Amino acid sequence: MVPKVVFGEGCFDQLSSILSSKKKEKAPFIYLVDNVFEEDTKFLDRINLRFNDKLIFVSAEEEPKTSQVDTLVKNIKSEFTYLPSGIIGIGGGTVMDLAKAVSIMLNNKGSAADYQGWDLVSKKAVYHVGIPTISGTGAEVSRTTVLTGPVRKLGINSDFTPFDQVVLDPELTKGVSKNQWFFTGMDCFIHCVESLNGTFLNAFSQSYGEKAYDLCLEIFLGDTLSEKESRAKLMMASWHGGMSIAYSQVGVAHAMSYGLGYVLGTKHGVGNCIVFQYLSEFYPKDVALFKQMVAKHGVTIPQGICQNLTEAQLNTMITVALGMVPLWENALGADWEKVITPEKLRELYLKM
Amino acid sequence: MVPKVVFGEGCFDQLSSILSSKKKEKAPFIYLVDNVFEEDTKFLDRINLRFNDKLIFVSAEEEPKTSQVDTLVKNIKSEFTYLPSGIIGIGGGTVMDLAKAVSIMLNNKGSAADYQGWDLVSKKAVYHVGIPTISGTGAEVSRTTVLTGPVRKLGINSDFTPFDQVVLDPELTKGVSKNQWFFTGMDCFIHCVESLNGTFLNAFSQSYGEKAYDLCLEIFLGDTLSEKESRAKLMMASWHGGMSIAYSQVGVAHAMSYGLGYVLGTKHGVGNCIVFQYLSEFYPKDVALFKQMVAKHGVTIPQGICQNLTEAQLNTMITVALGMVPLWENALGADWEKVITPEKLRELYLKM
């Protein structure tokens, strides 16, 4: 788990004092910042670059890739003589995952692709700090960093992946567009549904998952919260949702969303929403609630994204989804292959 | 926060493999074990003592003391040449607090009493593991270790206090007596009430506090849980409740319970219950719920414990309670002294 957390509106300004004790001589702090902030001078002025610290803007347009991690690591290593004092990720799930992966790969040989899987990392990561600016993915708290590699989309799951420090400042999520707010929030809702309805569930995950789920209902279906309260609560929903899946597993929507992401580059949050609406047979109550939320917020979910797929693309999509064995086992038990066949997935994908 | 946790029935048996990576040559693991287990050979056989590891039984009859910590540290230092590889606390809140305090004091000079307060500890504690065998106090997750010192009852609150590893095995709470189960569970319920109704509340603490509170209602007022489910959920309630107060504060019941504990040695859990029943003016809805729980479980709360106090004792009790300034501020705001006078506390204590 993440050992240190600060929370609260404006707590971002504690960052300098948090980092001061971690500064090593000649070793810079590297800030990986979502490029949506590139023009936001007011925000950028609050990042206190000192000595040889470096700020790198990264695009979250696409899901993070192992090749992107490798390039970042190579550039950092070639520019600086000393390993960084720390990596600070400021952004959404993509930037969180990049920051975690870069901090691991600065201390481990080879390509990030070599470490996709479970507990393959042998050396401690460089000190790394996560500062989410959008809520829902749970990437700020999770033990994974999901990356698209040359052969698969899979996380680097390890004890060294979680951030050493997280700064939860709800104020930073103010500028998020409505669609992104909704899709990313639904990532949280959907992974709670999958965790709570999964066969791997235990009381630990359940308690976190239930809280995140309840917060999502309050935020997305309730009418009593101020914007400020809603922002703070969604940040906590993301946190608890991430904790819930850290100790259990996601399910059908994530498995199929990985397929969309791998072939079409569909972003994780919207991919989950595209898939989830067609999963009534697996999660009937929650798909109904989801549709209420979509209607309430007037959000349009992309349609027909699989209509022009080639046969080869569709097969790849199905293969990637079927490869997510732990997710299917969690969703449907050991006999999942009786329910989820390539034909079944083809039929579902073609609706999307 | 605690960086590593395992959870689940039977997970206690993972302890050996968890510790193996922390073993330093010639440096023992010291197990501080609640002496209720002294005759429980079946349980003791599951503790894998190796090399010069040592098991020390400690009594949880009384609240933990700074002098007790100092003695344990002195004995460990005089028996072993090397600082321990780790301290493993197995027991209730008292043993948790002792394990945390001993691990701090093995690496910091002077008496534990010197560190009662906030952020007075300068050196990292020895690696320490918490294994709760009773649920409710939240001591397994908290950033404090509450100790009775020569001049006050106050925690060692520091970044080095939390356990490095916690093992949450609900099975270990099987043998707890009904009264102890209830009083310790109510410690959780009451600190959630105090946190949720406090002026220091924020969305972080609220989300944890609400979950713990909901779990308490399910466990103590519901009728649907099996014993096994109830045990697991109470362990999680304790965890979330501890997290809630780690980032907020407790209130009236804890302030007054500290007074009882200091003068009469009243154990924390039962002390909270003794106090809480008389706090309708501060927490009306929750005192009513509390009384329902007491009735439902046929628990008898000790009465008349303050009747034979000397005037000096009563004054000490009032002084100790009034000294808990952050608790009063949390409960009643900056103007708390207008409501809570020595006379007011005298009147309340004399009901107990």
XYZ file of C-alpha atoms in Angstrom:
704
model
C 0.000 0.000 0.000
C 0.953 3.649 -0.394
C 2.724 4.543 2.870
C 2.229 8.326 2.832
C -0.737 10.428 1.803
C -1.798 13.999 2.217
C -5.368 14.999 1.448
C -7.284 18.220 1.099
C -8.050 21.214 -1.115
C -4.824 23.100 -1.678
C -2.543 20.415 -0.235
C -0.620 20.420 -3.521
C 1.344 23.310 -2.035
C 2.832 20.915 0.525
C 4.757 19.205 -2.271
C 7.959 21.253 -1.903
C 8.263 20.521 1.782
C 7.471 16.836 1.199
C 10.203 16.570 -1.421
C 12.837 18.527 0.482
C 13.721 15.555 2.701
C 14.100 13.308 -0.358
C 16.481 15.532 -2.301
C 19.821 13.911 -3.102
C 22.748 16.006 -4.174
C 22.978 16.568 -7.948
C 20.027 14.216 -8.454
C 17.034 15.985 -9.982
C 13.357 15.538 -9.360
C 11.670 14.669 -12.639
C 8.108 15.870 -13.025
C 5.972 13.991 -15.534
C 3.042 16.295 -16.159
C -0.026 15.754 -18.317
C 0.285 18.077 -21.306
C -3.226 19.440 -20.716
C -1.400 21.705 -18.239
C 1.050 22.960 -20.877
C -0.671 26.347 -21.202
C -1.778 26.571 -17.586
C 0.927 28.928 -16.323
C -0.924 29.563 -13.084
C -0.698 25.900 -12.209
C 2.813 25.426 -13.571
C 4.022 28.318 -11.418
C 3.042 26.283 -8.388
C 5.553 23.577 -9.351
C 8.742 24.584 -7.653
C 11.579 23.503 -9.990
C 14.944 23.807 -8.243
C 18.565 23.100 -9.243
C 18.485 20.653 -12.140
C 14.886 19.499 -11.663
C 13.137 18.808 -14.934
C 9.542 19.005 -16.069
C 8.498 16.726 -18.927
C 5.061 17.077 -20.475
C 3.527 13.784 -21.474
C 0.502 13.154 -23.606
C -2.351 11.145 -22.180
C -4.058 10.993 -25.562
C -3.131 7.344 -25.836
C -2.901 4.607 -23.248
C 0.638 4.324 -21.837
C 3.058 2.063 -23.673
C 6.126 0.116 -22.633
C 8.005 1.822 -25.488
C 7.052 5.223 -24.071
C 8.403 4.195 -20.670
C 11.631 2.934 -22.217
C 12.122 6.203 -24.102
C 11.514 8.323 -21.014
C 13.954 6.237 -18.997
C 16.591 6.382 -21.737
C 16.274 10.160 -22.015
C 16.498 10.687 -18.271
C 19.523 8.415 -17.987
C 21.325 10.105 -20.864
C 20.621 13.631 -19.625
C 21.588 13.128 -15.981
C 24.657 11.598 -14.375
C 22.803 10.654 -11.220
C 19.602 8.695 -10.824
C 16.770 11.102 -10.023
C 15.900 11.938 -6.422
C 12.351 11.172 -7.393
C 9.721 10.955 -10.092
C 6.576 13.024 -9.616
C 3.596 12.153 -11.783
C 0.924 14.843 -12.147
C -2.070 13.873 -14.246
C -4.633 11.163 -14.812
C -4.323 7.391 -14.839
C -1.987 7.401 -17.831
C 0.482 9.757 -16.185
C 0.200 7.882 -12.882
C 1.047 4.641 -14.665
C 3.936 6.212 -16.582
C 5.399 7.692 -13.398
C 5.226 4.350 -11.629
C 6.740 2.480 -14.565
C 9.535 5.008 -15.153
C 10.521 4.949 -11.480
C 10.726 1.148 -11.608
C 12.662 1.037 -14.873
C 15.233 3.585 -13.694
C 16.427 0.905 -11.271
C 15.775 -2.262 -13.280
C 17.463 -3.429 -16.481
C 15.912 -4.072 -19.856
C 12.561 -2.973 -21.212
C 9.364 -2.285 -19.287
C 7.861 -5.078 -21.404
C 10.067 -7.589 -19.568
C 8.241 -6.827 -16.338
C 4.619 -7.020 -17.481
C 3.123 -9.620 -15.194
C 3.200 -10.363 -11.495
C 6.164 -9.819 -9.177
C 8.858 -9.797 -11.858
C 10.530 -6.634 -10.533
C 13.533 -7.374 -8.345
C 14.858 -3.926 -7.426
C 13.198 -1.121 -5.539
C 11.904 1.725 -7.698
C 13.219 5.283 -7.471
C 11.172 7.333 -4.963
C 7.939 8.284 -6.704
C 5.035 10.568 -5.942
C 1.569 10.444 -7.498
C -0.606 13.533 -7.813
C -3.872 12.699 -9.573
C -5.644 15.482 -11.436
C -8.629 13.377 -12.405
C -10.421 10.829 -10.258
C -11.583 7.326 -10.918
C -8.878 5.032 -12.202
C -7.458 4.192 -8.782
C -3.988 4.272 -10.391
C -2.828 6.560 -7.586
C -3.218 3.744 -5.064
C -2.836 0.539 -7.044
C -0.049 -2.007 -7.140
C -0.011 -2.087 -10.911
C 0.832 0.103 -13.875
C -1.076 -0.999 -16.935
C 1.006 -0.754 -20.095
C 0.502 -1.688 -23.709
C 3.508 -3.695 -24.761
C 4.610 -5.298 -27.991
C 2.678 -8.487 -27.237
C 0.119 -7.607 -24.610
C -1.617 -4.988 -22.520
C -0.744 -5.923 -18.979
C 0.383 -4.279 -15.780
C 3.702 -4.321 -13.987
C 2.288 -5.697 -10.738
C 4.818 -5.606 -7.925
C 5.513 -4.545 -4.367
C 7.671 -1.755 -5.800
C 4.979 -0.313 -8.044
C 2.886 1.704 -5.536
C 3.760 5.340 -5.005
C 5.842 6.239 -1.946
C 3.744 9.334 -1.494
C 0.401 10.462 -2.865
C -0.934 14.002 -2.808
C -4.734 14.042 -3.012
C -5.835 17.592 -3.760
C -9.417 17.622 -5.090
C -8.938 21.184 -6.328
C -6.635 19.865 -9.073
C -9.565 18.055 -10.713
C -11.477 21.302 -11.294
C -10.725 21.714 -15.007
C -11.698 18.212 -16.119
C -14.277 18.122 -18.939
C -17.651 16.598 -18.231
C -17.138 13.589 -20.485
C -13.766 12.777 -19.016
C -15.088 13.260 -15.475
C -17.892 10.860 -16.244
C -15.918 8.181 -18.089
C -13.133 8.172 -15.511
C -15.620 8.163 -12.647
C -17.336 5.214 -14.290
C -14.011 3.386 -14.361
C -14.249 3.478 -10.573
C -17.912 2.472 -10.518
C -17.309 -0.395 -12.921
C -14.310 -1.814 -11.153
C -16.243 -1.751 -7.884
C -19.092 -3.642 -9.546
C -16.631 -6.188 -10.888
C -14.823 -6.552 -7.589
C -18.023 -6.814 -5.517
C -19.575 -9.375 -7.866
C -16.388 -11.377 -8.297
C -15.589 -14.811 -6.926
C -12.279 -13.525 -5.494
C -14.068 -11.139 -3.135
C -13.026 -11.011 0.510
C -14.068 -8.789 3.399
C -11.061 -6.527 2.872
C -11.873 -5.714 -0.754
C -15.573 -5.718 -0.080
C -15.370 -2.987 2.519
C -13.334 -0.745 0.201
C -15.433 -1.634 -2.837
C -18.728 -0.966 -1.075
C -17.556 2.423 0.096
C -16.379 3.446 -3.368
C -19.605 2.124 -4.894
C -21.743 4.057 -2.387
C -19.759 7.220 -3.057
C -20.279 6.786 -6.820
C -24.041 6.482 -6.346
C -24.006 9.594 -4.149
C -21.940 11.529 -6.699
C -23.514 10.382 -9.952
C -27.143 9.770 -8.929
C -27.590 11.983 -5.862
C -28.579 15.646 -5.817
C -27.280 16.858 -2.484
C -23.565 17.448 -2.974
C -21.912 20.740 -3.791
C -19.327 20.646 -6.600
C -16.577 20.912 -4.024
C -17.922 18.029 -1.952
C -18.465 15.985 -5.070
C -14.857 16.505 -6.209
C -13.502 15.476 -2.817
C -15.754 12.439 -2.626
C -14.886 11.272 -6.130
C -11.218 11.465 -5.224
C -11.918 9.196 -2.255
C -14.097 6.885 -4.353
C -11.170 6.450 -6.722
C -8.878 5.719 -3.788
C -11.137 3.134 -2.187
C -12.000 1.591 -5.545
C -8.305 1.191 -6.282
C -7.790 -0.436 -2.874
C -10.677 -2.790 -3.524
C -9.230 -4.175 -6.742
C -5.708 -4.235 -5.334
C -6.865 -7.122 -3.154
C -9.363 -8.710 -5.525
C -9.723 -8.424 -9.277
C -11.785 -6.795 -11.988
C -14.043 -8.683 -14.386
C -15.884 -8.834 -17.702
C -15.873 -5.128 -18.587
C -12.159 -4.719 -17.975
C -11.261 -7.883 -19.870
C -13.230 -6.733 -22.906
C -12.101 -3.122 -22.558
C -8.481 -4.297 -22.715
C -9.334 -5.843 -26.101
C -10.721 -2.533 -27.371
C -7.727 -0.671 -26.005
C -5.220 -3.030 -27.564
C -6.680 -2.982 -31.076
C -8.313 0.436 -31.320
C -6.394 2.363 -28.688
C -9.695 3.106 -26.963
C -8.990 4.876 -23.687
C -9.619 2.753 -20.657
C -12.436 4.786 -19.078
C -14.550 5.206 -22.173
C -13.754 1.625 -23.213
C -15.219 0.351 -19.963
C -18.375 2.388 -20.556
C -18.703 1.162 -24.150
C -18.494 -2.414 -22.926
C -20.437 -2.134 -19.687
C -23.745 -1.094 -21.247
C -23.928 -4.518 -22.951
C -23.222 -6.581 -19.830
C -26.750 -6.887 -18.387
C -26.519 -10.648 -18.295
C -23.505 -10.435 -15.966
C -24.275 -7.336 -13.868
C -28.033 -6.660 -14.325
C -28.667 -4.275 -11.413
C -25.550 -2.237 -12.003
C -25.928 -1.935 -15.766
C -29.373 -0.476 -15.085
C -27.872 2.003 -12.596
C -25.152 2.847 -15.080
C -27.732 3.672 -17.735
C -29.481 5.962 -15.246
C -26.206 7.792 -14.665
C -25.554 8.140 -18.392
C -29.040 9.586 -18.867
C -28.822 11.894 -15.841
C -25.595 13.473 -17.028
C -26.512 13.520 -20.714
C -23.335 11.752 -21.696
C -23.007 10.178 -25.127
C -21.154 6.901 -25.277
C -19.431 6.251 -28.617
C -21.328 3.753 -30.766
C -20.356 1.479 -33.624
C -16.635 1.463 -32.908
C -16.300 -2.204 -33.865
C -18.287 -1.975 -37.089
C -15.360 -1.485 -39.432
C -12.944 -3.895 -37.822
C -11.193 -6.341 -40.107
C -11.562 -10.003 -39.296
C -7.937 -10.057 -38.116
C -8.515 -7.091 -35.798
C -11.601 -8.674 -34.332
C -9.714 -11.899 -33.728
C -6.890 -10.044 -32.008
C -9.406 -8.233 -29.836
C -10.998 -11.526 -28.838
C -7.615 -13.138 -28.174
C -6.476 -10.236 -25.973
C -9.712 -10.321 -23.987
C -9.637 -14.113 -23.591
C -6.068 -13.855 -22.367
C -7.176 -11.998 -19.230
C -7.669 -15.289 -17.374
C -7.669 -13.969 -13.770
C -10.362 -11.445 -14.693
C -12.630 -14.122 -16.162
C -12.009 -16.437 -13.252
C -12.926 -13.666 -10.873
C -16.064 -12.776 -12.823
C -17.382 -16.244 -13.550
C -15.433 -18.807 -11.550
C -13.201 -21.657 -12.673
C -15.647 -22.750 -15.372
C -15.645 -19.398 -17.147
C -14.681 -20.934 -20.478
C -18.065 -22.603 -20.689
C -19.675 -19.160 -20.806
C -17.060 -17.024 -22.504
C -16.203 -18.454 -25.893
C -14.650 -16.625 -28.848
C -18.101 -16.623 -30.447
C -19.663 -15.042 -27.386
C -17.078 -12.267 -27.355
C -17.457 -11.725 -31.103
C -21.197 -11.306 -30.655
C -20.702 -8.810 -27.817
C -17.980 -6.811 -29.584
C -20.066 -6.515 -32.728
C -22.771 -4.727 -30.736
C -20.316 -1.996 -29.774
C 0.033 4.485 6.504
C 0.867 0.809 6.914
C 2.653 -0.135 3.674
C 2.014 -3.897 3.696
C -1.017 -5.902 4.696
C -2.183 -9.441 4.259
C -5.787 -10.327 4.975
C -7.813 -13.491 5.312
C -8.709 -16.468 7.507
C -5.544 -18.452 8.115
C -3.164 -15.839 6.698
C -1.285 -15.896 10.014
C 0.614 -18.836 8.551
C 2.223 -16.502 6.018
C 4.153 -14.844 8.842
C 7.297 -16.985 8.510
C 7.670 -16.264 4.834
C 6.983 -12.560 5.411
C 9.688 -12.380 8.074
C 12.292 -14.411 6.214
C 13.296 -11.475 4.006
C 13.706 -9.240 7.072
C 16.001 -11.541 9.051
C 19.371 -10.028 9.883
C 22.218 -12.235 11.006
C 22.369 -12.791 14.785
C 19.486 -10.356 15.242
C 16.413 -12.013 16.728
C 12.771 -11.470 16.060
C 11.060 -10.546 19.305
C 7.451 -11.618 19.641
C 5.354 -9.673 22.114
C 2.338 -11.879 22.689
C -0.741 -11.255 24.806
C -0.542 -13.586 27.800
C -4.073 -14.841 27.161
C -2.290 -17.159 24.707
C 0.099 -18.492 27.373
C -1.712 -21.820 27.660
C -2.796 -22.021 24.039
C -0.148 -24.448 22.806
C -1.982 -25.033 19.544
C -1.635 -21.355 18.686
C 1.870 -21.003 20.096
C 3.019 -23.925 17.950
C 2.142 -21.860 14.904
C 4.714 -19.235 15.923
C 7.887 -20.353 14.272
C 10.724 -19.363 16.645
C 14.097 -19.749 14.938
C 17.704 -19.178 15.994
C 17.689 -16.738 18.902
C 14.143 -15.453 18.364
C 12.360 -14.720 21.617
C 8.751 -14.799 22.694
C 7.739 -12.491 25.540
C 4.291 -12.728 27.047
C 2.833 -9.399 28.023
C -0.199 -8.675 30.110
C -2.957 -6.575 28.644
C -4.703 -6.378 32.008
C -3.678 -2.755 32.297
C -3.317 -0.038 29.699
C 0.253 0.144 28.342
C 2.709 2.323 30.218
C 5.847 4.189 29.228
C 7.634 2.416 32.100
C 6.591 -0.949 30.662
C 8.016 0.041 27.284
C 11.263 1.206 28.889
C 11.631 -2.083 30.776
C 10.992 -4.187 27.675
C 13.536 -2.167 25.697
C 16.119 -2.399 28.470
C 15.671 -6.165 28.751
C 15.943 -6.703 25.005
C 19.033 -4.535 24.775
C 20.733 -6.280 27.676
C 19.943 -9.788 26.414
C 20.979 -9.311 22.783
C 24.126 -7.858 21.237
C 22.341 -6.867 18.063
C 19.217 -4.812 17.621
C 16.317 -7.133 16.769
C 15.467 -7.937 13.155
C 11.938 -7.060 14.071
C 9.266 -6.761 16.737
C 6.066 -8.728 16.209
C 3.080 -7.756 18.321
C 0.328 -10.360 18.658
C -2.664 -9.302 20.714
C -5.151 -6.512 21.258
C -4.715 -2.764 21.284
C -2.424 -2.840 24.308
C 0.005 -5.268 22.696
C -0.182 -3.373 19.390
C 0.741 -0.171 21.187
C 3.548 -1.831 23.133
C 5.016 -3.356 19.964
C 4.966 -0.007 18.202
C 6.490 1.814 21.155
C 9.200 -0.803 21.790
C 10.242 -0.773 18.131
C 10.569 3.017 18.262
C 12.464 3.069 21.554
C 14.980 0.446 20.421
C 16.280 3.086 18.006
C 15.703 6.266 20.010
C 17.372 7.363 23.223
C 15.805 8.047 26.597
C 12.388 7.068 27.903
C 9.210 6.486 25.933
C 7.763 9.309 28.031
C 10.075 11.743 26.224
C 8.279 11.044 22.964
C 4.640 11.358 24.049
C 3.269 13.996 21.741
C 3.415 14.757 18.046
C 6.399 14.113 15.770
C 9.048 14.011 18.499
C 10.636 10.801 17.186
C 13.692 11.435 15.047
C 14.932 7.957 14.149
C 13.192 5.201 12.240
C 11.780 2.401 14.370
C 12.976 -1.205 14.164
C 10.894 -3.193 11.616
C 7.617 -4.025 13.310
C 4.658 -6.222 12.517
C 1.174 -5.989 14.017
C -1.103 -9.009 14.299
C -4.372 -8.077 16.012
C -6.249 -10.804 17.865
C -9.176 -8.598 18.793
C -10.863 -5.992 16.617
C -11.915 -2.451 17.270
C -9.161 -0.252 18.585
C -7.658 0.540 15.192
C -4.231 0.350 16.840
C -3.101 -1.973 14.045
C -3.368 0.862 11.524
C -2.910 4.040 13.509
C -0.039 6.506 13.641
C -0.049 6.593 17.427
C 0.689 4.373 20.385
C -1.230 5.517 23.424
C 0.794 5.209 26.613
C 0.282 6.149 30.223
C 3.334 8.073 31.312
C 4.458 9.638 34.564
C 2.627 12.868 33.778
C 0.080 12.066 31.112
C -1.713 9.516 28.993
C -0.765 10.440 25.457
C 0.355 8.759 22.288
C 3.692 8.690 20.544
C 2.372 10.119 17.281
C 4.930 9.955 14.508
C 5.638 8.873 10.955
C 7.685 6.006 12.414
C 4.916 4.655 14.627
C 2.789 2.705 12.090
C 3.560 -0.959 11.553
C 5.654 -1.920 8.528
C 3.455 -4.954 8.046
C 0.069 -5.978 9.372
C -1.386 -9.472 9.298
C -5.184 -9.390 9.452
C -6.408 -12.904 10.179
C -9.996 -12.834 11.463
C -9.646 -16.404 12.717
C -7.341 -15.160 15.479
C -10.232 -13.266 17.083
C -12.256 -16.444 17.646
C -11.560 -16.881 21.347
C -12.443 -13.353 22.458
C -15.061 -13.175 25.242
C -18.374 -11.546 24.473
C -17.798 -8.559 26.740
C -14.383 -7.863 25.319
C -15.668 -8.300 21.766
C -18.404 -5.807 22.503
C -16.370 -3.194 24.358
C -13.552 -3.264 21.826
C -16.000 -3.178 18.922
C -17.648 -0.173 20.547
C -14.267 1.545 20.676
C -14.457 1.469 16.880
C -18.087 2.584 16.773
C -17.425 5.422 19.185
C -14.351 6.759 17.462
C -16.249 6.749 14.175
C -19.051 8.726 15.790
C -16.535 11.190 17.165
C -14.674 11.511 13.895
C -17.832 11.869 11.779
C -19.329 14.474 14.112
C -16.100 16.385 14.579
C -15.178 19.774 13.232
C -11.883 18.389 11.847
C -13.714 16.067 9.464
C -12.622 15.917 5.839
C -13.703 13.720 2.926
C -10.773 11.359 3.499
C -11.666 10.574 7.104
C -15.351 10.702 6.380
C -15.191 7.958 3.779
C -13.268 5.653 6.129
C -15.383 6.610 9.138
C -18.667 6.042 7.334
C -17.583 2.613 6.176
C -16.497 1.555 9.650
C -19.698 2.983 11.130
C -21.857 1.119 8.595
C -19.982 -2.103 9.294
C -20.545 -1.646 13.049
C -24.288 -1.226 12.527
C -24.327 -4.344 10.325
C -22.357 -6.342 12.896
C -23.937 -5.140 16.134
C -27.519 -4.419 15.068
C -28.004 -6.624 11.992
C -29.092 -10.242 11.930
C -27.806 -11.514 8.616
C -24.110 -12.209 9.161
C -22.567 -15.557 10.003
C -20.019 -15.533 12.832
C -17.256 -15.886 10.299
C -18.489 -12.970 8.214
C -18.995 -10.904 11.328
C -15.429 -11.538 12.514
C -13.983 -10.553 9.137
C -16.136 -7.442 8.910
C -15.286 -6.303 12.434
C -11.609 -6.613 11.579
C -12.199 -4.328 8.600
C -14.335 -1.948 10.672
C -11.426 -1.604 13.088
C -9.066 -0.942 10.175
C -11.230 1.706 8.546
C -12.086 3.287 11.892
C -8.385 3.569 12.687
C -7.779 5.169 9.288
C -10.593 7.613 9.896
C -9.161 8.959 13.139
C -5.613 8.919 11.786
C -6.654 11.824 9.573
C -9.132 13.496 11.906
C -9.546 13.222 15.655
C -11.688 11.663 18.350
C -13.923 13.605 20.709
C -15.802 13.819 24.002
C -15.911 10.119 24.885
C -12.211 9.587 24.322
C -11.230 12.728 26.229
C -13.274 11.630 29.231
C -12.246 7.991 28.897
C -8.600 9.050 29.115
C -9.425 10.619 32.479
C -10.951 7.349 33.720
C -7.998 5.398 32.398
C -5.450 7.660 33.996
C -6.941 7.667 37.485
C -8.690 4.300 37.712
C -6.811 2.298 35.095
C -10.111 1.680 33.327
C -9.412 -0.110 30.054
C -9.938 2.041 27.022
C -12.786 0.097 25.404
C -14.953 -0.271 28.477
C -14.067 3.283 29.520
C -15.443 4.608 26.268
C -18.669 2.674 26.818
C -19.013 3.908 30.397
C -18.666 7.486 29.188
C -20.582 7.260 25.926
C -23.941 6.331 27.443
C -24.038 9.754 29.140
C -23.224 11.794 26.036
C -26.708 12.203 24.535
C -26.353 15.962 24.455
C -23.328 15.649 22.167
C -24.177 12.590 20.055
C -27.954 12.030 20.462
C -28.634 9.657 17.540
C -25.586 7.531 18.171
C -26.008 7.237 21.929
C -29.511 5.892 21.195
C -28.055 3.365 18.714
C -25.389 2.436 21.235
C -28.024 1.699 23.855
C -29.822 -0.549 21.348
C -26.601 -2.470 20.805
C -26.000 -2.840 24.534
C -29.531 -4.170 24.957
C -29.361 -6.484 21.947
C -26.194 -8.167 23.174
C -27.181 -8.199 26.853
C -23.943 -6.523 27.880
C -23.603 -4.955 31.319
C -21.654 -1.731 31.491
C -19.949 -1.151 34.843
C -21.780 1.413 36.982
C -20.784 3.646 39.856
C -17.059 3.546 39.186
C -16.615 7.197 40.144
C -18.643 7.036 43.347
C -15.759 6.449 45.698
C -13.256 8.776 44.133
C -11.444 11.160 46.431
C -11.698 14.835 45.629
C -8.055 14.774 44.497
C -8.693 11.842 42.176
C -11.719 13.515 40.673
C -9.722 16.677 40.087
C -6.929 14.735 38.404
C -9.481 13.011 36.194
C -10.952 16.352 35.195
C -7.513 17.849 34.571
C -6.442 14.920 32.388
C -9.659 15.107 30.365
C -9.456 18.901 29.975
C -5.886 18.516 28.786
C -7.003 16.712 25.630
C -7.374 20.008 23.792
C -7.357 18.699 20.179
C -10.150 16.263 21.055
C -12.336 18.997 22.503
C -11.618 21.307 19.600
C -12.594 18.562 17.209
C -15.786 17.766 19.118
C -16.992 21.272 19.845
C -14.939 23.771 17.875
C -12.651 26.552 19.020
C -15.099 27.723 21.683
C -15.218 24.380 23.459
C -14.246 25.869 26.792
C -17.590 27.646 26.971
C -19.303 24.256 27.068
C -16.767 22.043 28.797
C -15.905 23.441 32.202
C -14.438 21.564 35.174
C -17.923 21.673 36.721
C -19.493 20.152 33.639
C -16.999 17.278 33.640
C -17.443 16.754 37.380
C -21.181 16.444 36.887
C -20.727 13.940 34.040
C -18.088 11.859 35.845
C -20.226 11.624 38.964
C -22.969 9.920 36.937
C -20.576 7.110 36.003
